[in-house]
Amino acid sequence: MESRVFYSNKQDEVEAVEEVLSGIDESVMPDLVLVYSTLKYHGGYQRFLDVLGERFQGVPQVGGTVDGFVYEGGLRTSGLAVVLCWDEDASIDTFNVESRDYSGLRELAGDMDDGVLFLHYPLVYLPSSVDVLSIVARAKYYDLVGGSDAASREEYAARMSRYLDGKGVFNLPQRILGSFEGCDVPVVGVNLGHFNPKRESPRVFHNYSDIGNGVSGLIIEKEGVDVVSDDIYPSKAGGISETRDRVMEELKCLRSFSYRGSGNVISSIDGVPPMEKVEGFKGGVVSSEEFREKVEEESISGESPFIMFLLNSDTGGGSFLGVSNIYPFSYFPSYLDFDSFDDELYFGYEPAKGKLFDYISSVDGVSGSGFVFSVFDVASISIFGDMVLEYRDYLEEQIGDNYFSVLSVSPSVYLPRRFWRRDYLVEVSNNVLFAGSGLSVSVEI
């Protein structure tokens, strides 16, 4: 596959897309269009999508909002990027998942033996102010009726999990990618997210429409496609107890706790509401008024140096989750399905020190002979600052100029064993790799 990247940072979204198209010859018609935008054009995405749809009518398109992108000659954290792709040997198709029932996703891969699927979806969707405040009100009600009894709180955690799922706030990679179990080709979760999200973001772009909080799928069927996943964490260490010891050393583990919960909501840690434990690690629980102000000012951020690790005895691995005091209620909802894990968790520090290039290490596993599309964790910017500017030169040294990378929240991947480079620690469910930070995925086509 060959590619060309066109970029604009014009103030207005229509001016931006016009600048992009001015660099493309009128006779050019690609086989695939990728469109990524930062939040700079929030509220105006459909305006540039309409223009692109008219220009590339009938050409499959996927993409969404991210915090940045890296391509030949640039690392950008503002603007619009349009990637045109050509491959006469590939079969390319798109699909859109409108419901939250993922049971039929496996059928979309059919009997594919070669190729890759991409799924674009918000990992966490921040709804409108009205919806956010109604969610907080419901959670406060669960605080009241759940009380301090552990069994009662677990019951209301299950109710909260179902309620949040109905609201579409969290899209859980374990559930989405887990539906592909038995598939022979990799499925890459391009988890869309933002370091400082705006209301009603992230957004998904599908065939030149802004479909908001949806799931956009891309199928590329072709021989020789390679998918590489890597992360900042160690590998599994044989048995589950050895892996636990390795993780505790890696995290400089502060404490371990038992916990209870249901679905994607933790109801108690060591028998008390989880946010009381979080308070001990970071600054105190926010008030409802503070939370409302953050929503209105669009200044919500889950940044924290603390993470928790959860073991999964079924896979011999587990996953990592950032710990922050962003909620004005005592339950702890997240993008992990806690039903998959053991009942003990470990608090420690994110093991990021000295790992600048580990955040993009998946590119080390590709040959650079084809088009390389990568997803990197945007947390690297907050951790390393201007040092991430070295990524551009590093990528071009490793894989040349036929590449495009997005900076978003940590990606996920369903990875059949024939693609495993090592015994990944972050196996959250069978062949599904995901953690709240520190992963990268590179696909060579």
PDB file of N, CA and C in Angstrom, residues 1-66:
ATOM      1  N   MET A   1       0.848  -1.195   0.000  1.00  0.00           N
ATOM      2  CA  MET A   1       0.000   0.000   0.000  1.00  0.00           C
ATOM      3  C   MET A   1       0.881   1.242   0.000  1.00  0.00           C
ATOM      4  N   GLU A   2       0.510   2.196  -0.832  1.00  0.00           N
ATOM      5  CA  GLU A   2       1.192   3.482  -0.882  1.00  0.00           C
ATOM      6  C   GLU A   2       0.295   4.552  -0.260  1.00  0.00           C
ATOM      7  N   SER A   3       0.908   5.605   0.271  1.00  0.00           N
ATOM      8  CA  SER A   3       0.117   6.641   0.940  1.00  0.00           C
ATOM      9  C   SER A   3       0.710   8.018   0.696  1.00  0.00           C
ATOM     10  N   ARG A   4      -0.149   9.021   0.831  1.00  0.00           N
ATOM     11  CA  ARG A   4       0.295  10.413   0.863  1.00  0.00           C
ATOM     12  C   ARG A   4      -0.521  11.145   1.912  1.00  0.00           C
ATOM     13  N   VAL A   5       0.141  11.980   2.690  1.00  0.00           N
ATOM     14  CA  VAL A   5      -0.509  12.709   3.775  1.00  0.00           C
ATOM     15  C   VAL A   5      -0.629  14.182   3.393  1.00  0.00           C
ATOM     16  N   PHE A   6      -1.824  14.743   3.640  1.00  0.00           N
ATOM     17  CA  PHE A   6      -2.081  16.161   3.394  1.00  0.00           C
ATOM     18  C   PHE A   6      -2.592  16.765   4.695  1.00  0.00           C
ATOM     19  N   TYR A   7      -2.040  17.912   5.056  1.00  0.00           N
ATOM     20  CA  TYR A   7      -2.287  18.489   6.386  1.00  0.00           C
ATOM     21  C   TYR A   7      -2.594  19.973   6.275  1.00  0.00           C
ATOM     22  N   SER A   8      -3.457  20.446   7.169  1.00  0.00           N
ATOM     23  CA  SER A   8      -3.706  21.883   7.285  1.00  0.00           C
ATOM     24  C   SER A   8      -3.999  22.231   8.731  1.00  0.00           C
ATOM     25  N   ASN A   9      -3.590  23.438   9.105  1.00  0.00           N
ATOM     26  CA  ASN A   9      -3.887  23.955  10.439  1.00  0.00           C
ATOM     27  C   ASN A   9      -4.575  25.313  10.341  1.00  0.00           C
ATOM     28  N   LYS A  10      -5.297  25.532   9.248  1.00  0.00           N
ATOM     29  CA  LYS A  10      -6.054  26.770   9.098  1.00  0.00           C
ATOM     30  C   LYS A  10      -7.056  26.908  10.245  1.00  0.00           C
ATOM     31  N   GLN A  11      -7.409  28.151  10.556  1.00  0.00           N
ATOM     32  CA  GLN A  11      -8.281  28.392  11.693  1.00  0.00           C
ATOM     33  C   GLN A  11      -9.686  27.857  11.474  1.00  0.00           C
ATOM     34  N   ASP A  12     -10.174  27.968  10.232  1.00  0.00           N
ATOM     35  CA  ASP A  12     -11.532  27.538   9.892  1.00  0.00           C
ATOM     36  C   ASP A  12     -11.485  26.162   9.229  1.00  0.00           C
ATOM     37  N   GLU A  13     -12.460  25.294   9.550  1.00  0.00           N
ATOM     38  CA  GLU A  13     -12.436  23.930   9.033  1.00  0.00           C
ATOM     39  C   GLU A  13     -12.614  23.859   7.516  1.00  0.00           C
ATOM     40  N   VAL A  14     -13.392  24.768   6.947  1.00  0.00           N
ATOM     41  CA  VAL A  14     -13.559  24.767   5.491  1.00  0.00           C
ATOM     42  C   VAL A  14     -12.278  25.237   4.810  1.00  0.00           C
ATOM     43  N   GLU A  15     -11.650  26.264   5.369  1.00  0.00           N
ATOM     44  CA  GLU A  15     -10.365  26.707   4.826  1.00  0.00           C
ATOM     45  C   GLU A  15      -9.328  25.586   4.926  1.00  0.00           C
ATOM     46  N   ALA A  16      -9.403  24.819   6.012  1.00  0.00           N
ATOM     47  CA  ALA A  16      -8.451  23.724   6.201  1.00  0.00           C
ATOM     48  C   ALA A  16      -8.621  22.659   5.126  1.00  0.00           C
ATOM     49  N   VAL A  17      -9.855  22.244   4.868  1.00  0.00           N
ATOM     50  CA  VAL A  17     -10.061  21.193   3.869  1.00  0.00           C
ATOM     51  C   VAL A  17      -9.762  21.709   2.469  1.00  0.00           C
ATOM     52  N   GLU A  18     -10.019  22.983   2.233  1.00  0.00           N
ATOM     53  CA  GLU A  18      -9.671  23.554   0.925  1.00  0.00           C
ATOM     54  C   GLU A  18      -8.163  23.560   0.717  1.00  0.00           C
ATOM     55  N   GLU A  19      -7.407  23.860   1.797  1.00  0.00           N
ATOM     56  CA  GLU A  19      -5.950  23.817   1.674  1.00  0.00           C
ATOM     57  C   GLU A  19      -5.476  22.390   1.418  1.00  0.00           C
ATOM     58  N   VAL A  20      -6.093  21.426   2.091  1.00  0.00           N
ATOM     59  CA  VAL A  20      -5.746  20.025   1.862  1.00  0.00           C
ATOM     60  C   VAL A  20      -5.977  19.646   0.404  1.00  0.00           C
ATOM     61  N   LEU A  21      -7.158  19.978  -0.122  1.00  0.00           N
ATOM     62  CA  LEU A  21      -7.500  19.578  -1.489  1.00  0.00           C
ATOM     63  C   LEU A  21      -6.678  20.322  -2.533  1.00  0.00           C
ATOM     64  N   SER A  22      -6.188  21.497  -2.181  1.00  0.00           N
ATOM     65  CA  SER A  22      -5.381  22.254  -3.144  1.00  0.00           C
ATOM     66  C   SER A  22      -4.083  21.535  -3.488  1.00  0.00           C
ATOM     67  N   GLY A  23      -3.653  20.638  -2.619  1.00  0.00           N
ATOM     68  CA  GLY A  23      -2.424  19.895  -2.876  1.00  0.00           C
ATOM     69  C   GLY A  23      -2.641  18.578  -3.594  1.00  0.00           C
ATOM     70  N   ILE A  24      -3.913  18.262  -3.927  1.00  0.00           N
ATOM     71  CA  ILE A  24      -4.244  16.983  -4.553  1.00  0.00           C
ATOM     72  C   ILE A  24      -4.708  17.223  -5.983  1.00  0.00           C
ATOM     73  N   ASP A  25      -4.050  16.607  -6.926  1.00  0.00           N
ATOM     74  CA  ASP A  25      -4.433  16.754  -8.331  1.00  0.00           C
ATOM     75  C   ASP A  25      -5.855  16.246  -8.548  1.00  0.00           C
ATOM     76  N   GLU A  26      -6.615  16.932  -9.386  1.00  0.00           N
ATOM     77  CA  GLU A  26      -8.016  16.588  -9.615  1.00  0.00           C
ATOM     78  C   GLU A  26      -8.200  15.186 -10.176  1.00  0.00           C
ATOM     79  N   SER A  27      -7.182  14.650 -10.822  1.00  0.00           N
ATOM     80  CA  SER A  27      -7.291  13.320 -11.422  1.00  0.00           C
ATOM     81  C   SER A  27      -7.047  12.197 -10.414  1.00  0.00           C
ATOM     82  N   VAL A  28      -6.576  12.550  -9.226  1.00  0.00           N
ATOM     83  CA  VAL A  28      -6.217  11.540  -8.229  1.00  0.00           C
ATOM     84  C   VAL A  28      -7.472  10.957  -7.584  1.00  0.00           C
ATOM     85  N   MET A  29      -7.561   9.623  -7.537  1.00  0.00           N
ATOM     86  CA  MET A  29      -8.653   8.941  -6.859  1.00  0.00           C
ATOM     87  C   MET A  29      -8.073   7.740  -6.105  1.00  0.00           C
ATOM     88  N   PRO A  30      -8.017   7.800  -4.789  1.00  0.00           N
ATOM     89  CA  PRO A  30      -7.400   6.731  -3.995  1.00  0.00           C
ATOM     90  C   PRO A  30      -8.344   5.543  -3.812  1.00  0.00           C
ATOM     91  N   ASP A  31      -7.823   4.506  -3.146  1.00  0.00           N
ATOM     92  CA  ASP A  31      -8.632   3.340  -2.788  1.00  0.00           C
ATOM     93  C   ASP A  31      -9.191   3.446  -1.373  1.00  0.00           C
ATOM     94  N   LEU A  32      -8.602   4.333  -0.569  1.00  0.00           N
ATOM     95  CA  LEU A  32      -9.013   4.495   0.827  1.00  0.00           C
ATOM     96  C   LEU A  32      -8.623   5.888   1.289  1.00  0.00           C
ATOM     97  N   VAL A  33      -9.501   6.510   2.098  1.00  0.00           N
ATOM     98  CA  VAL A  33      -9.223   7.823   2.671  1.00  0.00           C
ATOM     99  C   VAL A  33      -9.303   7.719   4.195  1.00  0.00           C
ATOM    100  N   LEU A  34      -8.246   8.155   4.872  1.00  0.00           N
ATOM    101  CA  LEU A  34      -8.234   8.253   6.331  1.00  0.00           C
ATOM    102  C   LEU A  34      -8.308   9.725   6.702  1.00  0.00           C
ATOM    103  N   VAL A  35      -9.196  10.071   7.636  1.00  0.00           N
ATOM    104  CA  VAL A  35      -9.380  11.468   8.035  1.00  0.00           C
ATOM    105  C   VAL A  35      -9.289  11.569   9.556  1.00  0.00           C
ATOM    106  N   TYR A  36      -8.346  12.376  10.034  1.00  0.00           N
ATOM    107  CA  TYR A  36      -8.186  12.596  11.468  1.00  0.00           C
ATOM    108  C   TYR A  36      -8.099  14.093  11.747  1.00  0.00           C
ATOM    109  N   SER A  37      -8.768  14.501  12.804  1.00  0.00           N
ATOM    110  CA  SER A  37      -8.783  15.904  13.197  1.00  0.00           C
ATOM    111  C   SER A  37      -8.549  16.010  14.689  1.00  0.00           C
ATOM    112  N   THR A  38      -7.903  17.087  15.102  1.00  0.00           N
ATOM    113  CA  THR A  38      -7.857  17.396  16.523  1.00  0.00           C
ATOM    114  C   THR A  38      -9.150  18.115  16.908  1.00  0.00           C
ATOM    115  N   LEU A  39      -9.286  18.415  18.191  1.00  0.00           N
ATOM    116  CA  LEU A  39     -10.498  19.081  18.675  1.00  0.00           C
ATOM    117  C   LEU A  39     -10.578  20.545  18.260  1.00  0.00           C
ATOM    118  N   LYS A  40      -9.601  21.023  17.542  1.00  0.00           N
ATOM    119  CA  LYS A  40      -9.608  22.411  17.078  1.00  0.00           C
ATOM    120  C   LYS A  40     -10.880  22.744  16.312  1.00  0.00           C
ATOM    121  N   TYR A  41     -11.393  21.777  15.554  1.00  0.00           N
ATOM    122  CA  TYR A  41     -12.566  22.027  14.712  1.00  0.00           C
ATOM    123  C   TYR A  41     -13.840  21.442  15.322  1.00  0.00           C
ATOM    124  N   HIS A  42     -13.853  21.316  16.646  1.00  0.00           N
ATOM    125  CA  HIS A  42     -14.996  20.679  17.308  1.00  0.00           C
ATOM    126  C   HIS A  42     -16.292  21.420  16.987  1.00  0.00           C
ATOM    127  N   GLY A  43     -17.268  20.653  16.583  1.00  0.00           N
ATOM    128  CA  GLY A  43     -18.553  21.218  16.183  1.00  0.00           C
ATOM    129  C   GLY A  43     -18.652  21.478  14.696  1.00  0.00           C
ATOM    130  N   GLY A  44     -17.523  21.411  13.983  1.00  0.00           N
ATOM    131  CA  GLY A  44     -17.530  21.708  12.553  1.00  0.00           C
ATOM    132  C   GLY A  44     -17.003  20.588  11.683  1.00  0.00           C
ATOM    133  N   TYR A  45     -16.904  19.380  12.242  1.00  0.00           N
ATOM    134  CA  TYR A  45     -16.314  18.279  11.484  1.00  0.00           C
ATOM    135  C   TYR A  45     -17.095  17.953  10.215  1.00  0.00           C
ATOM    136  N   GLN A  46     -18.425  18.003  10.299  1.00  0.00           N
ATOM    137  CA  GLN A  46     -19.220  17.615   9.134  1.00  0.00           C
ATOM    138  C   GLN A  46     -18.979  18.550   7.953  1.00  0.00           C
ATOM    139  N   ARG A  47     -18.572  19.763   8.233  1.00  0.00           N
ATOM    140  CA  ARG A  47     -18.326  20.719   7.146  1.00  0.00           C
ATOM    141  C   ARG A  47     -17.175  20.251   6.267  1.00  0.00           C
ATOM    142  N   PHE A  48     -16.070  19.806   6.867  1.00  0.00           N
ATOM    143  CA  PHE A  48     -14.978  19.330   6.003  1.00  0.00           C
ATOM    144  C   PHE A  48     -15.249  17.919   5.479  1.00  0.00           C
ATOM    145  N   LEU A  49     -16.020  17.122   6.219  1.00  0.00           N
ATOM    146  CA  LEU A  49     -16.363  15.789   5.727  1.00  0.00           C
ATOM    147  C   LEU A  49     -17.251  15.868   4.487  1.00  0.00           C
ATOM    148  N   ASP A  50     -18.162  16.841   4.459  1.00  0.00           N
ATOM    149  CA  ASP A  50     -19.010  17.022   3.273  1.00  0.00           C
ATOM    150  C   ASP A  50     -18.168  17.335   2.044  1.00  0.00           C
ATOM    151  N   VAL A  51     -17.192  18.205   2.214  1.00  0.00           N
ATOM    152  CA  VAL A  51     -16.327  18.575   1.087  1.00  0.00           C
ATOM    153  C   VAL A  51     -15.515  17.370   0.617  1.00  0.00           C
ATOM    154  N   LEU A  52     -14.969  16.614   1.561  1.00  0.00           N
ATOM    155  CA  LEU A  52     -14.192  15.431   1.201  1.00  0.00           C
ATOM    156  C   LEU A  52     -15.071  14.363   0.560  1.00  0.00           C
ATOM    157  N   GLY A  53     -16.291  14.209   1.066  1.00  0.00           N
ATOM    158  CA  GLY A  53     -17.203  13.223   0.502  1.00  0.00           C
ATOM    159  C   GLY A  53     -17.576  13.533  -0.931  1.00  0.00           C
ATOM    160  N   GLU A  54     -17.719  14.799  -1.231  1.00  0.00           N
ATOM    161  CA  GLU A  54     -18.024  15.191  -2.607  1.00  0.00           C
ATOM    162  C   GLU A  54     -16.827  14.942  -3.520  1.00  0.00           C
ATOM    163  N   ARG A  55     -15.633  15.216  -3.015  1.00  0.00           N
ATOM    164  CA  ARG A  55     -14.422  15.038  -3.837  1.00  0.00           C
ATOM    165  C   ARG A  55     -14.090  13.563  -4.050  1.00  0.00           C
ATOM    166  N   PHE A  56     -14.259  12.729  -2.997  1.00  0.00           N
ATOM    167  CA  PHE A  56     -13.865  11.321  -3.084  1.00  0.00           C
ATOM    168  C   PHE A  56     -15.082  10.398  -3.030  1.00  0.00           C
ATOM    169  N   GLN A  57     -16.125  10.765  -3.680  1.00  0.00           N
ATOM    170  CA  GLN A  57     -17.388  10.029  -3.642  1.00  0.00           C
ATOM    171  C   GLN A  57     -17.173   8.553  -3.985  1.00  0.00           C
ATOM    172  N   GLY A  58     -17.675   7.684  -3.097  1.00  0.00           N
ATOM    173  CA  GLY A  58     -17.577   6.250  -3.327  1.00  0.00           C
ATOM    174  C   GLY A  58     -16.325   5.602  -2.783  1.00  0.00           C
ATOM    175  N   VAL A  59     -15.360   6.391  -2.342  1.00  0.00           N
ATOM    176  CA  VAL A  59     -14.118   5.840  -1.784  1.00  0.00           C
ATOM    177  C   VAL A  59     -14.313   5.605  -0.285  1.00  0.00           C
ATOM    178  N   PRO A  60     -14.032   4.406   0.246  1.00  0.00           N
ATOM    179  CA  PRO A  60     -14.206   4.143   1.679  1.00  0.00           C
ATOM    180  C   PRO A  60     -13.399   5.121   2.532  1.00  0.00           C
ATOM    181  N   GLN A  61     -13.984   5.516   3.673  1.00  0.00           N
ATOM    182  CA  GLN A  61     -13.310   6.463   4.572  1.00  0.00           C
ATOM    183  C   GLN A  61     -13.576   6.085   6.013  1.00  0.00           C
ATOM    184  N   VAL A  62     -12.532   6.155   6.850  1.00  0.00           N
ATOM    185  CA  VAL A  62     -12.667   5.994   8.296  1.00  0.00           C
ATOM    186  C   VAL A  62     -11.771   7.020   8.976  1.00  0.00           C
ATOM    187  N   GLY A  63     -11.976   7.199  10.283  1.00  0.00           N
ATOM    188  CA  GLY A  63     -11.139   8.121  11.054  1.00  0.00           C
ATOM    189  C   GLY A  63     -11.877   8.648  12.260  1.00  0.00           C
ATOM    190  N   GLY A  64     -11.406   9.772  12.780  1.00  0.00           N
ATOM    191  CA  GLY A  64     -12.039  10.354  13.951  1.00  0.00           C
ATOM    192  C   GLY A  64     -11.166  11.440  14.552  1.00  0.00           C
ATOM    193  N   THR A  65     -11.528  11.851  15.766  1.00  0.00           N
ATOM    194  CA  THR A  65     -10.774  12.904  16.442  1.00  0.00           C
ATOM    195  C   THR A  65      -9.701  12.287  17.332  1.00  0.00           C
ATOM    196  N   VAL A  66      -8.515  12.876  17.268  1.00  0.00           N
ATOM    197  CA  VAL A  66      -7.361  12.422  18.046  1.00  0.00           C
ATOM    198  C   VAL A  66      -6.644  13.659  18.586  1.00  0.00           C
TER     199      VAL A  66
END
